[in-house]
Coordinates of C-alpha atoms in Angstrom, one line a residue:
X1 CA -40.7 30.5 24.2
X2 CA -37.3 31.4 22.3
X3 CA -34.6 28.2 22.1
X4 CA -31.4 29.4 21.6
X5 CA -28.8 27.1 20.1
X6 CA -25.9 26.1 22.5
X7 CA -22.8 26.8 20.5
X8 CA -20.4 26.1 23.5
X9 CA -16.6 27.2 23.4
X10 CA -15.0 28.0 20.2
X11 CA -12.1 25.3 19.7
X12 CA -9.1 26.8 20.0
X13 CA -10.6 28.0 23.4
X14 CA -11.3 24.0 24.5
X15 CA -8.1 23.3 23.1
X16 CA -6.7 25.6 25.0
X17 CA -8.8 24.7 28.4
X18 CA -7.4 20.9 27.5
X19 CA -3.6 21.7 27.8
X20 CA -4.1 23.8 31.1
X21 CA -5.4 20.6 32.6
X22 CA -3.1 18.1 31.1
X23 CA 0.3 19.7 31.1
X24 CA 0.9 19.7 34.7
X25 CA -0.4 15.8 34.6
X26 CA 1.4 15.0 32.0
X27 CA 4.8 16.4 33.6
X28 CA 4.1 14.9 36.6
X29 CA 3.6 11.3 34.5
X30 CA 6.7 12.1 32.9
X31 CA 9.0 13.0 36.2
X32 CA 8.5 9.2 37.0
X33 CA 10.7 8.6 33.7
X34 CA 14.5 8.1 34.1
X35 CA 17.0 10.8 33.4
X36 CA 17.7 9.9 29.4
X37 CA 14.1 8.8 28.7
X38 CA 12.7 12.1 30.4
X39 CA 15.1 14.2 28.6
X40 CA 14.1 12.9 25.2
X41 CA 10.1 12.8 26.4
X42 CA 10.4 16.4 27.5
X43 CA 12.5 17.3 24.5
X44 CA 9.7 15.5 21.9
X45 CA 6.6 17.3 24.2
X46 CA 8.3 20.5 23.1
X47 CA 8.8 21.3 26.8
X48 CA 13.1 21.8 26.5
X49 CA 15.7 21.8 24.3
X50 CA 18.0 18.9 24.0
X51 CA 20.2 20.2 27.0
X52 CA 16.5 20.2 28.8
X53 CA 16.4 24.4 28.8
X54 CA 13.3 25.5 28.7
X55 CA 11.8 25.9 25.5
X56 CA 8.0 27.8 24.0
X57 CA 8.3 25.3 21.2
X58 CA 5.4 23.9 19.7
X59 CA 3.7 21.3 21.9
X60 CA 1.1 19.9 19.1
X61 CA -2.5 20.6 19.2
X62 CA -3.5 17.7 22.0
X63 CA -6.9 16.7 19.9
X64 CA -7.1 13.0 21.7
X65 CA -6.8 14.2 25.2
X66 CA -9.1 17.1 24.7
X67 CA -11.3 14.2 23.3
X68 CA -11.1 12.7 26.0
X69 CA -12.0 15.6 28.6
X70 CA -14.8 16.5 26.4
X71 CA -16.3 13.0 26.3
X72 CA -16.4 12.8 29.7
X73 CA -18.5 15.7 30.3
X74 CA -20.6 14.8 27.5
X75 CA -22.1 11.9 29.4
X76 CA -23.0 14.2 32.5
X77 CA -19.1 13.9 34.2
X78 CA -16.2 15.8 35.2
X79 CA -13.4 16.3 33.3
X80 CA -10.8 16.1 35.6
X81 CA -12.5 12.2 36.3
X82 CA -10.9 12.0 33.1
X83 CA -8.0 13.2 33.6
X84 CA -5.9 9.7 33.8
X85 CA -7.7 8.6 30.3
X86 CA -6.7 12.1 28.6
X87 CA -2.8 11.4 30.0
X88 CA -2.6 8.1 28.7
X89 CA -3.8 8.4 25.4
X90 CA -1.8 11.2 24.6
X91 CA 1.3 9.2 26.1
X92 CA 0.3 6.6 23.3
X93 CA -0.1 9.7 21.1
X94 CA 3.4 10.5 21.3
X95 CA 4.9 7.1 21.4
X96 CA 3.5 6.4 18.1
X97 CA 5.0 9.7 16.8
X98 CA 8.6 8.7 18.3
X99 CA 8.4 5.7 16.4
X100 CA 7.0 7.0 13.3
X101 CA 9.4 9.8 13.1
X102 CA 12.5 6.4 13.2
X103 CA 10.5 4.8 10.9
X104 CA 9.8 7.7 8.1
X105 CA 13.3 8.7 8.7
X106 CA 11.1 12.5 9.1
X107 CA 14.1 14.9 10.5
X108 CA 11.4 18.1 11.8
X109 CA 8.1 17.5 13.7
X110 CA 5.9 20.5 15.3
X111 CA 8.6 23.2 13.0
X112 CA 12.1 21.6 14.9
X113 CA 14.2 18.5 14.4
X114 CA 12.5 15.4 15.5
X115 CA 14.0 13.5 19.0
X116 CA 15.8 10.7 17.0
X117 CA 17.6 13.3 14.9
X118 CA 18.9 15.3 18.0
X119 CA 19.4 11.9 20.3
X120 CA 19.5 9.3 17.8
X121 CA 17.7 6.3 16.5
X122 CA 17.8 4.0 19.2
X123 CA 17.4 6.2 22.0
X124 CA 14.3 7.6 20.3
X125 CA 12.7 3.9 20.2
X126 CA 13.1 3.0 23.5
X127 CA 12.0 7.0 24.8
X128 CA 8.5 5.3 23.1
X129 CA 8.7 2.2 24.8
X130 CA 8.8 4.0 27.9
X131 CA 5.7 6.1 27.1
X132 CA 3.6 3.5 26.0
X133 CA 4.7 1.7 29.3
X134 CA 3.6 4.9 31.8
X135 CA 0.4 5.1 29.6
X136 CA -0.8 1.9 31.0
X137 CA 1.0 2.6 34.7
X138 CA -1.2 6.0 34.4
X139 CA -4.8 4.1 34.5
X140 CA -3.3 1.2 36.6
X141 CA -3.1 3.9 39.3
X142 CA -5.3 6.0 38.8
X143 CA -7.5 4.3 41.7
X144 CA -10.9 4.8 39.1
X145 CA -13.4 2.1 39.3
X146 CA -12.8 1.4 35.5
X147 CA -9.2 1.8 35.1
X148 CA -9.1 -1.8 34.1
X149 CA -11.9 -1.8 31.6
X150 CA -9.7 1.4 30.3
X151 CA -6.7 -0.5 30.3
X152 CA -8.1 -3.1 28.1
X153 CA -9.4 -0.5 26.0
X154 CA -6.8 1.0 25.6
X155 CA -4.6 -1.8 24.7
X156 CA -7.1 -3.0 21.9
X157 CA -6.3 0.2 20.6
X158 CA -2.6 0.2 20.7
X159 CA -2.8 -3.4 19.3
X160 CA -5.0 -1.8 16.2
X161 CA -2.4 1.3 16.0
X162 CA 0.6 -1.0 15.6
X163 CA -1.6 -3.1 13.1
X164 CA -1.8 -0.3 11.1
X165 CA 1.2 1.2 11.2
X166 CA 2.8 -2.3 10.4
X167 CA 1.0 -2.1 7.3
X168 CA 2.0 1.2 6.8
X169 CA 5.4 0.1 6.8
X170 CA 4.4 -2.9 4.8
X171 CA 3.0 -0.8 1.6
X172 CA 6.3 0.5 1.1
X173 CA 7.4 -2.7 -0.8
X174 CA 4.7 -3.6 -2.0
X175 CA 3.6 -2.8 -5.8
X176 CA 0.1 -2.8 -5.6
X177 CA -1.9 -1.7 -2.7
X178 CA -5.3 -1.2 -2.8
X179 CA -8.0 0.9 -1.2
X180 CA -9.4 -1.5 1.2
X181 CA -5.7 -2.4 2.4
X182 CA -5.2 1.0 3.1
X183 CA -8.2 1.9 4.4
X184 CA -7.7 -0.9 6.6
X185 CA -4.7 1.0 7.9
X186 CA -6.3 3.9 8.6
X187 CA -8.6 2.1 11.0
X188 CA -5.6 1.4 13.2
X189 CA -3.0 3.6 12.8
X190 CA -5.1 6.6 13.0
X191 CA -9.1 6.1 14.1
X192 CA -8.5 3.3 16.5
X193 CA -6.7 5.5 18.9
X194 CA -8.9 8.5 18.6
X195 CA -12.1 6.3 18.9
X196 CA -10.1 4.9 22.2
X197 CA -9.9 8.7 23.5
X198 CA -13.5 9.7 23.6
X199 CA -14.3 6.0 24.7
X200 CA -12.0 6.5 27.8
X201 CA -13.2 9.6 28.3
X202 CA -17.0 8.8 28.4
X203 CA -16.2 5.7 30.4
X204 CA -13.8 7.4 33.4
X205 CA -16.9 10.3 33.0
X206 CA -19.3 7.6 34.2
X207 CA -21.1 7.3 30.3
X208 CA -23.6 4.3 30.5
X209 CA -22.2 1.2 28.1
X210 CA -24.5 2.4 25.1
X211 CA -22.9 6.3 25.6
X212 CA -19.6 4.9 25.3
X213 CA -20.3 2.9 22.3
X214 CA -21.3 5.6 20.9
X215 CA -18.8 8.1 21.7
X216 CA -16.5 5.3 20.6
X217 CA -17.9 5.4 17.0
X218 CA -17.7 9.3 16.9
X219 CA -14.0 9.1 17.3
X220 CA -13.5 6.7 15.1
X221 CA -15.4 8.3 12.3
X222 CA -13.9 11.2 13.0
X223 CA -9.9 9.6 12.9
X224 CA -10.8 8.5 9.7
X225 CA -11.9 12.0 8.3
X226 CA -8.9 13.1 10.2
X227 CA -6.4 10.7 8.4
X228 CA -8.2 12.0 5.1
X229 CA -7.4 15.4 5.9
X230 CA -4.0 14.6 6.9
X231 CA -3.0 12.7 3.9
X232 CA -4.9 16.2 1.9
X233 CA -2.3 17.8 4.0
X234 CA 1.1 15.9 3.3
X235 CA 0.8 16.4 -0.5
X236 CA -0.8 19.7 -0.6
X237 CA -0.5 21.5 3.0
X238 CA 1.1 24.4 3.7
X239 CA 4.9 23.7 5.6
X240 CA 4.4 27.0 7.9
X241 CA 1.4 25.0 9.0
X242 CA 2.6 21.2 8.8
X243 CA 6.0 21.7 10.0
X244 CA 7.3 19.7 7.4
X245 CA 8.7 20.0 4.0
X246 CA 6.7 20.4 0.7
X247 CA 5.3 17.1 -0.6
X248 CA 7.0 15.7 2.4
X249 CA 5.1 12.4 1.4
X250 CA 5.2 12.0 -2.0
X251 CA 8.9 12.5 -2.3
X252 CA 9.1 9.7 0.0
X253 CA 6.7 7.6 -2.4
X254 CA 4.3 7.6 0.6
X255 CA 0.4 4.9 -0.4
X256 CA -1.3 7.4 1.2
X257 CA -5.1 7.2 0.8
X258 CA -5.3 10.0 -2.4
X259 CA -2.2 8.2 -3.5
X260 CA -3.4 4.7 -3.6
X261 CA -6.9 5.9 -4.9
X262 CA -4.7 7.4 -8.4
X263 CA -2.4 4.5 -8.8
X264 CA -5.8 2.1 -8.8
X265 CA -7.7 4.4 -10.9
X266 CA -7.1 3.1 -14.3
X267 CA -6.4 6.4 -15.4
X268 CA -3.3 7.9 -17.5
X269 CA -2.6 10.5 -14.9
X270 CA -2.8 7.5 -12.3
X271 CA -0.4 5.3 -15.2
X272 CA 2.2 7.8 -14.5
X273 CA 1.7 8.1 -11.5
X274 CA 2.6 4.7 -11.4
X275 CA 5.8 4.9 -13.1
X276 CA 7.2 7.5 -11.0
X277 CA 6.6 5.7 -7.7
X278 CA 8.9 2.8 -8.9
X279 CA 12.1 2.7 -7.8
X280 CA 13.6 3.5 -3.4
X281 CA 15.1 6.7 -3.9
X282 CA 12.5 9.9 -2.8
X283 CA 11.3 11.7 -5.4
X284 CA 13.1 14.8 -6.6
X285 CA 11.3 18.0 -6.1
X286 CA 10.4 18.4 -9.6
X287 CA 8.8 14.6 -9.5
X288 CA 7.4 15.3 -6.3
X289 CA 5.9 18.2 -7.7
X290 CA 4.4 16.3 -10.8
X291 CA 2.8 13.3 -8.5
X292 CA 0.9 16.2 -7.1
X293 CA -0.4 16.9 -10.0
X294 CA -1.2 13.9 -11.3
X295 CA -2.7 12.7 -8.1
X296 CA -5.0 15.5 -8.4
X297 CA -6.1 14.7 -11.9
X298 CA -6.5 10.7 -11.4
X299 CA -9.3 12.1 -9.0
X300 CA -7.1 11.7 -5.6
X301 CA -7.8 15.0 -4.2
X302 CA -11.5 15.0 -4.9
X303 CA -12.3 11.7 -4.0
X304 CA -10.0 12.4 -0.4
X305 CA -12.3 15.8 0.5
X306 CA -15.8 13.7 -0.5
X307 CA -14.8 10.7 2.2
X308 CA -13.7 13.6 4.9
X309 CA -16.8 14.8 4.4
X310 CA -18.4 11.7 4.5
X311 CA -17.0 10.1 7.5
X312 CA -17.8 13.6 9.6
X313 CA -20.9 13.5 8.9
X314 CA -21.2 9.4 10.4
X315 CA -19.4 11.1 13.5
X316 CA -22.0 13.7 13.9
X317 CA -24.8 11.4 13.6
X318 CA -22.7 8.5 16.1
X319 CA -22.4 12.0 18.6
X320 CA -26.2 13.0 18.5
X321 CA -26.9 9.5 19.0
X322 CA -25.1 9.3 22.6
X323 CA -28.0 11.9 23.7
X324 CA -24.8 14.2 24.9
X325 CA -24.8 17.0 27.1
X326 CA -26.0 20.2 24.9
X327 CA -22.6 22.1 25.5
X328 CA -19.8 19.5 25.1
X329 CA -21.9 18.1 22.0
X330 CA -21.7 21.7 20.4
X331 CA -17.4 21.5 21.4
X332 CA -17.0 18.3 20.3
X333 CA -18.7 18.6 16.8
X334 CA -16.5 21.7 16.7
X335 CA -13.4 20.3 17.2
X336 CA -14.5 17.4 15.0
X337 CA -14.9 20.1 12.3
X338 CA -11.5 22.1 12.9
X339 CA -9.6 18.7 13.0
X340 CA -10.7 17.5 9.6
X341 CA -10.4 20.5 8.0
X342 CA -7.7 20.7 4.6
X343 CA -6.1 24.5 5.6
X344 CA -5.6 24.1 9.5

């Protein structure tokens, strides 16, 4: 007898699959908004422009919800069971990114100016608030059998995200930061949410308590080899791919994780690197261009690409471990793969 590998979807075809099913849930979430917050939601979703036109603007990639939709049918369910769990966690998704944008002071997301720039700081804030408000009204009615384990999963989660992005905020004032602190970061601003999406998603599925621990783990390995790959991307990536500028974190003397491991290297390169991250004015784009390089030779760059690697490989093993269904285990490794890769 001949067994033939299931290779399942490619991942820009689940991806794609995942915003069919979402968009018209999402909208419909989103209608229940107010006039000024659902203007700036729609705007920020890439849906309209800011006189709420309609608009093909880039709408993001939707990993967590498609996590979410995959998860479900990993542990024998249906995605649309899921559906509520892949709304909510994106709705968390993009409240984090409202408030990050305010925070960063980051005028483009998705390749256009971000919400706060066209609307303004404070109206930007509170168009988060609202989001991560609806996320929670989402799985309170969603009439599942679960929806209030799921909301108390979810909220673990949004407690861990603001965790982290508190200390996000809190590295830039401090001198020294180290690799556990910012590791530590990573685990909430980042995996905790992700992990949250394929728990959700194997829990509204119907996933037996073990399944969802696992799945759980996979997505939190796999947020941290995403974070790796993102902070890869905001020295080094590619703006026509980013959507934002050059060394977009470095001029703003960003601790991200290849960062922090150069300035704690003990290195010359990681010396320098040192001096040029004192001061509160962003880097020129000369300097900017120099912490690059430096970063890269205190061993940032290297040592970044080895943990990617690393923690993808715990998610794989966390995946195969939840005894998935063949197909969505083939997607979801996958998608695990595109999402931590350096060049998308």
């Amino acid at each position: 007898m001949v067994i033939r590998e299931v290779t399942g979807r490619r991942p820009q075809e689940v991806l794609a699959w995942s915003r069919d099913l979402l968009e018209p849930a999402m909208r419909a979430a989103a209608d229940s908004l107010s006039g000024t917050m659902r203007l700036i939601a729609g705007y920020h979703f890439g849906w309209w422009d800011e006189q709420g036109e309609p608009t093909d603007a880039d709408r993001g990639k939707s990993l967590r919800p498609t996590l979410a939709l995959l998860a479900a049918e990993a542990v024998g369910g249906d995605a649309t069971a899921a559906l509520p769990a892949a709304v909510a966690v994106e709705l968390v998704h993009e409240f984090s990114l409202l408030h990050d944008d305010v925070i960063d002071g980051d005028a483009t997301r998705r390749h256009r100016p971000t919400a706060w720039s066209v609307f303004g700081r404070n109206p930007a804030i509170l168009a988060g608030d609202a989001l991560l408000t609806l996320s929670f009204e989402v799985l309170a009615t969603s009439a599942h059998p679960e929806a209030k384990e799921g909301m108390r999963i979810l909220s673990s989660a949004v407690q861990a995200l603001v965790d982290g992005q508190s200390l996000d905020v809190d590295f830039e004032d401090r001198v020294n930061v180290d690799l556990t602190d910012c590791l530590g970061m990573a685990h909430g601003k980042t995996a905790a949410l992700i992990g949250c999406a394929s728990a959700l998603g194997a829990l509204f599925g119907g996933g037996r308590p073990v399944q969802v621990d696992h799945l759980r783990a996979y997505g939190h390995e796999m947020g941290l080899a995403f974070q790796l790959a993102d902070d890869l991307l905001g020295i080094w990536g590619d703006p026509a791919v980013t959507g934002k500028p050059v060394h977009s974190d470095l001029r703003n003397r960003k601790k991200s994780l290849p960062v922090v491991l150069a300035l704690t290297s003990a290195t010359a390169a990681g010396k320098e690197l040192f001096e040029l991250y004192q001061g509160d004015q962003p880097l020129s784009p000369a300097e900017a261009v120099r912490a690059a390089e430096l970063v890269d030779q205190a061993g940032g760059r290297t040592w970044s690409q080895q943990q990617a690697d690393d923690r993808l490989d715990r998610a794989l093993r966390r995946l195969r471990a939840a005894h998935p269904d063949a197909r969505a285990a083939a997607e979801l490794s996958a998608l695990a793969r595109l999402a931590t890769r350096r060049d998308h």
